[in-house]
Amino acid sequence: ALTDALLVVSVDPATNEVAMVSFPRDIAGFELWDGRIFKGKINSLMSQAETHPDEFPDGPSASVSRAVGHLLGVPIHYYASVDLAGFARMIDAVGGVTVDVGAAIDDPTYGGWQDGRVGFRLGKGRHTLDGPTALAFVRTRRGVGDNDFNRARRQQQLLVALQRKLVEPSVIPLLPGVLTELEGTIVTNFPPDRLGDMLDLGQAVDQAAIRQIVLGPPYSRRPTDGNNGGLYSLRLDTARLAALSVELFGADSRYLSH
């Protein structure tokens, strides 16, 4: 019912520059593309669009794509929505992914396992994660010193690791099977005949140069006007977001003319 992670990835095929921008799920009270204000949290927008097609005729995934594109100041050309089970299966289908864990994770309350166990722990250092463990890595946020912004950074880290894995020569032949494995768990408007182009682009990307940004402070903060109904929420700083958009996208940003 709620979107667990919401990221925009921008790739410039001319320069191979990449930017990853994560929208914290508690962002609320933001402007939609038609001037309406969505009062709920951004992680509820997909469900709202699905249950109110009269208000969101583009459909759930396309409406979320349009909303984050409006906020970020650039059109989103393609979207992909992957459910949690499909995410774990995708990681397993490519043989797992390797990440460097900068700080140990200890969340005794994590309950996302399918076998009924509770808690998630992962020590500092390099780990190769299978599907369920990778899912815990990107979902946990209740360990000591952890929060939703750190979780978003781990989500970006894992996607970069997955990109690195997908362009390995030994994995590329497995991709048709991976896509078959994802049937029924992914909704996307990405044209299948462009997959080869995207793989070529992925191989050309310098991972060390990927800009990774989480729209927490200073790009969003807790509101001080008392309009959050007593619930934890974040309000975007439009001026800072506009400046970031121009910095990342230049003349392509709608904010450049404002």
C-alpha positions as a Markdown table, in Angstrom:
| # | Residue | x | y | z |
|---|---|---|---|---|
| 1 | Ala | 0.0 | 0.0 | 0.0 |
| 2 | Leu | 3.0 | 2.3 | 0.6 |
| 3 | Thr | 6.0 | 2.9 | -1.6 |
| 4 | Asp | 9.1 | 1.7 | 0.3 |
| 5 | Ala | 11.7 | 3.5 | -1.8 |
| 6 | Leu | 11.4 | 6.2 | -4.4 |
| 7 | Leu | 14.5 | 7.2 | -6.5 |
| 8 | Val | 15.1 | 9.1 | -9.7 |
| 9 | Val | 18.2 | 8.1 | -11.7 |
| 10 | Ser | 19.3 | 10.4 | -14.5 |
| 11 | Val | 21.8 | 9.3 | -17.1 |
| 12 | Asp | 23.4 | 11.6 | -19.7 |
| 13 | Pro | 24.3 | 9.5 | -22.6 |
| 14 | Ala | 26.6 | 12.2 | -24.0 |
| 15 | Thr | 28.8 | 12.5 | -21.0 |
| 16 | Asn | 27.9 | 9.2 | -19.1 |
| 17 | Glu | 27.2 | 11.4 | -16.0 |
| 18 | Val | 24.7 | 9.9 | -13.6 |
| 19 | Ala | 22.7 | 11.4 | -10.7 |
| 20 | Met | 20.7 | 9.4 | -8.2 |
| 21 | Val | 18.1 | 11.4 | -6.1 |
| 22 | Ser | 16.1 | 9.7 | -3.3 |
| 23 | Phe | 12.9 | 11.2 | -2.1 |
| 24 | Pro | 12.3 | 10.4 | 1.6 |
| 25 | Arg | 9.0 | 8.7 | 2.0 |
| 26 | Asp | 7.8 | 11.2 | 4.7 |
| 27 | Ile | 7.8 | 14.2 | 2.3 |
| 28 | Ala | 4.2 | 15.6 | 2.5 |
| 29 | Gly | 2.3 | 18.7 | 1.4 |
| 30 | Phe | 3.9 | 19.1 | -2.0 |
| 31 | Glu | 2.7 | 20.5 | -5.3 |
| 32 | Leu | 1.6 | 18.3 | -8.1 |
| 33 | Trp | 2.1 | 19.0 | -11.8 |
| 34 | Asp | -1.3 | 20.6 | -12.1 |
| 35 | Gly | -1.0 | 22.9 | -9.2 |
| 36 | Arg | -2.9 | 20.8 | -6.7 |
| 37 | Ile | -1.3 | 20.2 | -3.3 |
| 38 | Phe | -1.0 | 16.6 | -2.2 |
| 39 | Lys | -1.5 | 16.7 | 1.5 |
| 40 | Gly | -0.5 | 13.1 | 2.3 |
| 41 | Lys | 3.0 | 11.6 | 2.3 |
| 42 | Ile | 4.7 | 10.9 | -1.0 |
| 43 | Asn | 4.8 | 7.2 | -0.2 |
| 44 | Ser | 1.0 | 7.1 | -0.3 |
| 45 | Leu | 0.7 | 8.7 | -3.7 |
| 46 | Met | 0.7 | 5.5 | -5.7 |
| 47 | Ser | -2.1 | 4.0 | -3.6 |
| 48 | Gln | -4.1 | 7.3 | -3.8 |
| 49 | Ala | -3.7 | 7.3 | -7.6 |
| 50 | Glu | -4.8 | 3.7 | -7.8 |
| 51 | Thr | -8.0 | 4.2 | -5.7 |
| 52 | His | -8.9 | 7.6 | -7.2 |
| 53 | Pro | -8.5 | 7.2 | -11.0 |
| 54 | Asp | -10.8 | 10.2 | -11.5 |
| 55 | Glu | -8.1 | 12.4 | -9.8 |
| 56 | Phe | -5.1 | 10.6 | -11.4 |
| 57 | Pro | -6.1 | 9.3 | -14.8 |
| 58 | Asp | -2.5 | 8.5 | -15.8 |
| 59 | Gly | -2.5 | 5.6 | -13.4 |
| 60 | Pro | -0.4 | 4.8 | -10.3 |
| 61 | Ser | 3.1 | 4.4 | -11.6 |
| 62 | Ala | 2.8 | 7.2 | -14.2 |
| 63 | Ser | 1.3 | 9.6 | -11.6 |
| 64 | Val | 4.2 | 9.0 | -9.2 |
| 65 | Ser | 6.6 | 9.5 | -12.0 |
| 66 | Arg | 5.0 | 12.7 | -13.1 |
| 67 | Ala | 4.9 | 14.0 | -9.5 |
| 68 | Val | 8.6 | 13.4 | -8.8 |
| 69 | Gly | 9.5 | 14.8 | -12.2 |
| 70 | His | 7.6 | 18.0 | -11.4 |
| 71 | Leu | 9.3 | 18.4 | -8.1 |
| 72 | Leu | 12.8 | 17.6 | -9.4 |
| 73 | Gly | 12.2 | 19.9 | -12.4 |
| 74 | Val | 12.7 | 17.5 | -15.2 |
| 75 | Pro | 10.5 | 15.0 | -17.1 |
| 76 | Ile | 10.8 | 11.4 | -16.1 |
| 77 | His | 11.0 | 9.4 | -19.3 |
| 78 | Tyr | 10.8 | 5.9 | -17.9 |
| 79 | Tyr | 9.6 | 4.3 | -14.7 |
| 80 | Ala | 9.8 | 0.9 | -13.0 |
| 81 | Ser | 7.9 | -0.3 | -10.0 |
| 82 | Val | 9.2 | -3.5 | -8.4 |
| 83 | Asp | 7.5 | -5.2 | -5.5 |
| 84 | Leu | 9.5 | -6.5 | -2.6 |
| 85 | Ala | 9.4 | -10.1 | -3.5 |
| 86 | Gly | 10.5 | -9.3 | -7.1 |
| 87 | Phe | 13.4 | -7.3 | -5.8 |
| 88 | Ala | 14.7 | -10.2 | -3.7 |
| 89 | Arg | 14.2 | -12.6 | -6.6 |
| 90 | Met | 16.1 | -10.3 | -8.9 |
| 91 | Ile | 19.1 | -10.2 | -6.6 |
| 92 | Asp | 19.1 | -14.0 | -6.3 |
| 93 | Ala | 18.8 | -14.4 | -10.1 |
| 94 | Val | 22.1 | -12.6 | -10.7 |
| 95 | Gly | 23.9 | -14.5 | -7.9 |
| 96 | Gly | 23.8 | -11.8 | -5.2 |
| 97 | Val | 25.5 | -8.4 | -5.0 |
| 98 | Thr | 28.5 | -7.2 | -3.1 |
| 99 | Val | 28.5 | -4.1 | -0.9 |
| 100 | Asp | 30.9 | -2.5 | 1.6 |
| 101 | Val | 29.1 | -1.9 | 4.8 |
| 102 | Gly | 30.6 | 1.3 | 6.4 |
| 103 | Ala | 28.9 | 0.8 | 9.9 |
| 104 | Ala | 27.5 | -2.3 | 11.5 |
| 105 | Ile | 23.7 | -2.7 | 11.3 |
| 106 | Asp | 21.8 | -4.0 | 14.3 |
| 107 | Asp | 18.0 | -3.9 | 14.1 |
| 108 | Pro | 16.4 | -6.2 | 16.6 |
| 109 | Thr | 12.9 | -5.3 | 15.4 |
| 110 | Tyr | 13.3 | -6.1 | 11.6 |
| 111 | Gly | 10.5 | -8.4 | 10.6 |
| 112 | Gly | 10.7 | -8.6 | 6.9 |
| 113 | Trp | 11.9 | -12.2 | 6.7 |
| 114 | Gln | 9.6 | -14.8 | 5.0 |
| 115 | Asp | 10.6 | -17.5 | 7.5 |
| 116 | Gly | 9.2 | -15.7 | 10.5 |
| 117 | Arg | 12.5 | -14.7 | 12.2 |
| 118 | Val | 12.9 | -11.2 | 13.7 |
| 119 | Gly | 16.0 | -9.0 | 13.7 |
| 120 | Phe | 18.7 | -8.1 | 11.2 |
| 121 | Arg | 22.4 | -7.8 | 11.9 |
| 122 | Leu | 25.2 | -7.2 | 9.4 |
| 123 | Gly | 28.8 | -6.4 | 10.5 |
| 124 | Lys | 31.0 | -3.7 | 9.1 |
| 125 | Gly | 33.0 | -4.7 | 6.0 |
| 126 | Arg | 32.4 | -6.3 | 2.6 |
| 127 | His | 29.5 | -8.7 | 2.2 |
| 128 | Thr | 27.9 | -10.5 | -0.7 |
| 129 | Leu | 24.1 | -10.4 | -0.1 |
| 130 | Asp | 21.5 | -12.8 | -1.3 |
| 131 | Gly | 18.0 | -11.6 | -2.1 |
| 132 | Pro | 16.4 | -11.7 | 1.3 |
| 133 | Thr | 19.5 | -10.2 | 3.0 |
| 134 | Ala | 19.7 | -7.4 | 0.3 |
| 135 | Leu | 16.0 | -6.7 | 0.9 |
| 136 | Ala | 16.7 | -6.3 | 4.7 |
| 137 | Phe | 19.7 | -4.1 | 3.9 |
| 138 | Val | 17.6 | -1.6 | 2.0 |
| 139 | Arg | 14.5 | -1.8 | 4.3 |
| 140 | Thr | 15.9 | -1.7 | 7.9 |
| 141 | Arg | 16.0 | 1.7 | 9.5 |
| 142 | Arg | 15.5 | 1.2 | 13.2 |
| 143 | Gly | 19.0 | 0.2 | 14.4 |
| 144 | Val | 20.9 | 2.4 | 16.8 |
| 145 | Gly | 21.8 | 5.7 | 15.1 |
| 146 | Asp | 19.9 | 4.7 | 11.9 |
| 147 | Asn | 17.2 | 6.6 | 10.1 |
| 148 | Asp | 15.3 | 6.8 | 6.9 |
| 149 | Phe | 18.0 | 9.0 | 5.2 |
| 150 | Asn | 20.7 | 6.4 | 5.9 |
| 151 | Arg | 18.3 | 3.8 | 4.6 |
| 152 | Ala | 18.0 | 5.8 | 1.4 |
| 153 | Arg | 21.7 | 5.9 | 1.0 |
| 154 | Arg | 21.9 | 2.1 | 1.4 |
| 155 | Gln | 19.3 | 1.8 | -1.3 |
| 156 | Gln | 21.4 | 3.9 | -3.6 |
| 157 | Gln | 24.5 | 1.9 | -2.7 |
| 158 | Leu | 22.8 | -1.4 | -3.5 |
| 159 | Leu | 21.5 | -0.2 | -6.8 |
| 160 | Val | 25.0 | 0.9 | -7.8 |
| 161 | Ala | 26.2 | -2.6 | -6.8 |
| 162 | Leu | 23.5 | -4.2 | -8.8 |
| 163 | Gln | 24.4 | -2.1 | -11.8 |
| 164 | Arg | 28.0 | -3.2 | -11.5 |
| 165 | Lys | 26.8 | -6.9 | -11.3 |
| 166 | Leu | 24.5 | -6.6 | -14.3 |
| 167 | Val | 27.2 | -5.5 | -16.7 |
| 168 | Glu | 29.6 | -8.3 | -15.7 |
| 169 | Pro | 30.3 | -10.5 | -18.8 |
| 170 | Ser | 29.2 | -13.6 | -16.9 |
| 171 | Val | 25.9 | -12.1 | -15.9 |
| 172 | Ile | 24.8 | -10.5 | -19.2 |
| 173 | Pro | 23.7 | -13.9 | -20.7 |
| 174 | Leu | 21.5 | -14.5 | -17.7 |
| 175 | Leu | 19.4 | -11.3 | -18.2 |
| 176 | Pro | 16.7 | -12.9 | -20.3 |
| 177 | Gly | 16.1 | -15.3 | -17.4 |
| 178 | Val | 16.2 | -12.5 | -15.0 |
| 179 | Leu | 13.5 | -10.7 | -16.9 |
| 180 | Thr | 11.4 | -13.8 | -17.0 |
| 181 | Glu | 11.9 | -14.2 | -13.2 |
| 182 | Leu | 10.5 | -10.6 | -12.8 |
| 183 | Glu | 7.3 | -11.2 | -14.7 |
| 184 | Gly | 4.4 | -10.2 | -12.6 |
| 185 | Thr | 6.5 | -8.3 | -10.1 |
| 186 | Ile | 7.5 | -5.3 | -12.1 |
| 187 | Val | 5.5 | -2.6 | -13.9 |
| 188 | Thr | 7.5 | -0.5 | -16.3 |
| 189 | Asn | 7.2 | 1.6 | -19.5 |
| 190 | Phe | 10.8 | 1.0 | -20.5 |
| 191 | Pro | 10.9 | -0.4 | -24.1 |
| 192 | Pro | 12.4 | -3.9 | -24.1 |
| 193 | Asp | 14.2 | -3.2 | -27.4 |
| 194 | Arg | 16.3 | -0.6 | -25.7 |
| 195 | Leu | 17.8 | -2.9 | -23.1 |
| 196 | Gly | 20.9 | -3.5 | -25.1 |
| 197 | Asp | 21.5 | 0.3 | -25.3 |
| 198 | Met | 21.1 | 0.7 | -21.6 |
| 199 | Leu | 23.5 | -2.1 | -20.9 |
| 200 | Asp | 26.1 | -0.5 | -23.1 |
| 201 | Leu | 25.5 | 2.8 | -21.2 |
| 202 | Gly | 25.8 | 1.0 | -17.9 |
| 203 | Gln | 29.2 | -0.4 | -18.9 |
| 204 | Ala | 30.4 | 3.1 | -19.8 |
| 205 | Val | 29.4 | 4.7 | -16.5 |
| 206 | Asp | 32.2 | 5.7 | -14.1 |
| 207 | Gln | 30.7 | 4.6 | -10.8 |
| 208 | Ala | 33.0 | 6.8 | -8.8 |
| 209 | Ala | 31.5 | 9.8 | -10.4 |
| 210 | Ile | 27.8 | 9.0 | -9.7 |
| 211 | Arg | 26.2 | 11.8 | -7.8 |
| 212 | Gln | 24.1 | 10.3 | -5.0 |
| 213 | Ile | 21.7 | 12.7 | -3.2 |
| 214 | Val | 19.1 | 12.1 | -0.6 |
| 215 | Leu | 16.5 | 14.9 | -0.3 |
| 216 | Gly | 16.6 | 15.0 | 3.5 |
| 217 | Pro | 18.1 | 18.1 | 5.3 |
| 218 | Pro | 18.8 | 20.7 | 4.0 |
| 219 | Tyr | 16.4 | 19.9 | 1.0 |
| 220 | Ser | 13.5 | 19.0 | 3.4 |
| 221 | Arg | 12.8 | 19.6 | 7.0 |
| 222 | Arg | 10.1 | 19.0 | 9.6 |
| 223 | Pro | 7.4 | 21.7 | 9.2 |
| 224 | Thr | 7.1 | 24.3 | 11.9 |
| 225 | Asp | 3.6 | 25.6 | 11.1 |
| 226 | Gly | 1.8 | 22.8 | 12.8 |
| 227 | Asn | 0.1 | 21.6 | 9.6 |
| 228 | Asn | 1.3 | 18.0 | 9.8 |
| 229 | Gly | -1.6 | 16.8 | 11.9 |
| 230 | Gly | 0.7 | 15.6 | 14.7 |
| 231 | Leu | 2.4 | 13.0 | 12.4 |
| 232 | Tyr | 6.0 | 13.0 | 11.4 |
| 233 | Ser | 6.4 | 14.5 | 8.0 |
| 234 | Leu | 8.9 | 16.5 | 5.9 |
| 235 | Arg | 8.3 | 19.6 | 3.9 |
| 236 | Leu | 10.5 | 20.3 | 0.8 |
| 237 | Asp | 12.6 | 23.5 | 0.6 |
| 238 | Thr | 11.6 | 24.5 | -2.9 |
| 239 | Ala | 14.3 | 27.1 | -3.3 |
| 240 | Arg | 17.1 | 24.6 | -2.4 |
| 241 | Leu | 15.5 | 21.9 | -4.6 |
| 242 | Ala | 15.3 | 24.3 | -7.5 |
| 243 | Ala | 19.0 | 25.2 | -7.1 |
| 244 | Leu | 19.9 | 21.5 | -7.0 |
| 245 | Ser | 17.8 | 20.9 | -10.1 |
| 246 | Val | 19.6 | 23.6 | -12.0 |
| 247 | Glu | 23.0 | 22.3 | -10.8 |
| 248 | Leu | 22.2 | 18.7 | -11.9 |
| 249 | Phe | 20.2 | 19.4 | -15.1 |
| 250 | Gly | 21.1 | 22.9 | -16.3 |
| 251 | Ala | 18.9 | 24.1 | -19.2 |
| 252 | Asp | 16.8 | 21.0 | -18.9 |
| 253 | Ser | 15.5 | 22.1 | -15.5 |
| 254 | Arg | 12.1 | 23.9 | -15.4 |
| 255 | Tyr | 13.5 | 25.9 | -12.6 |
| 256 | Leu | 16.1 | 27.7 | -14.7 |
| 257 | Ser | 13.5 | 30.2 | -16.0 |
| 258 | His | 12.1 | 31.0 | -12.6 |
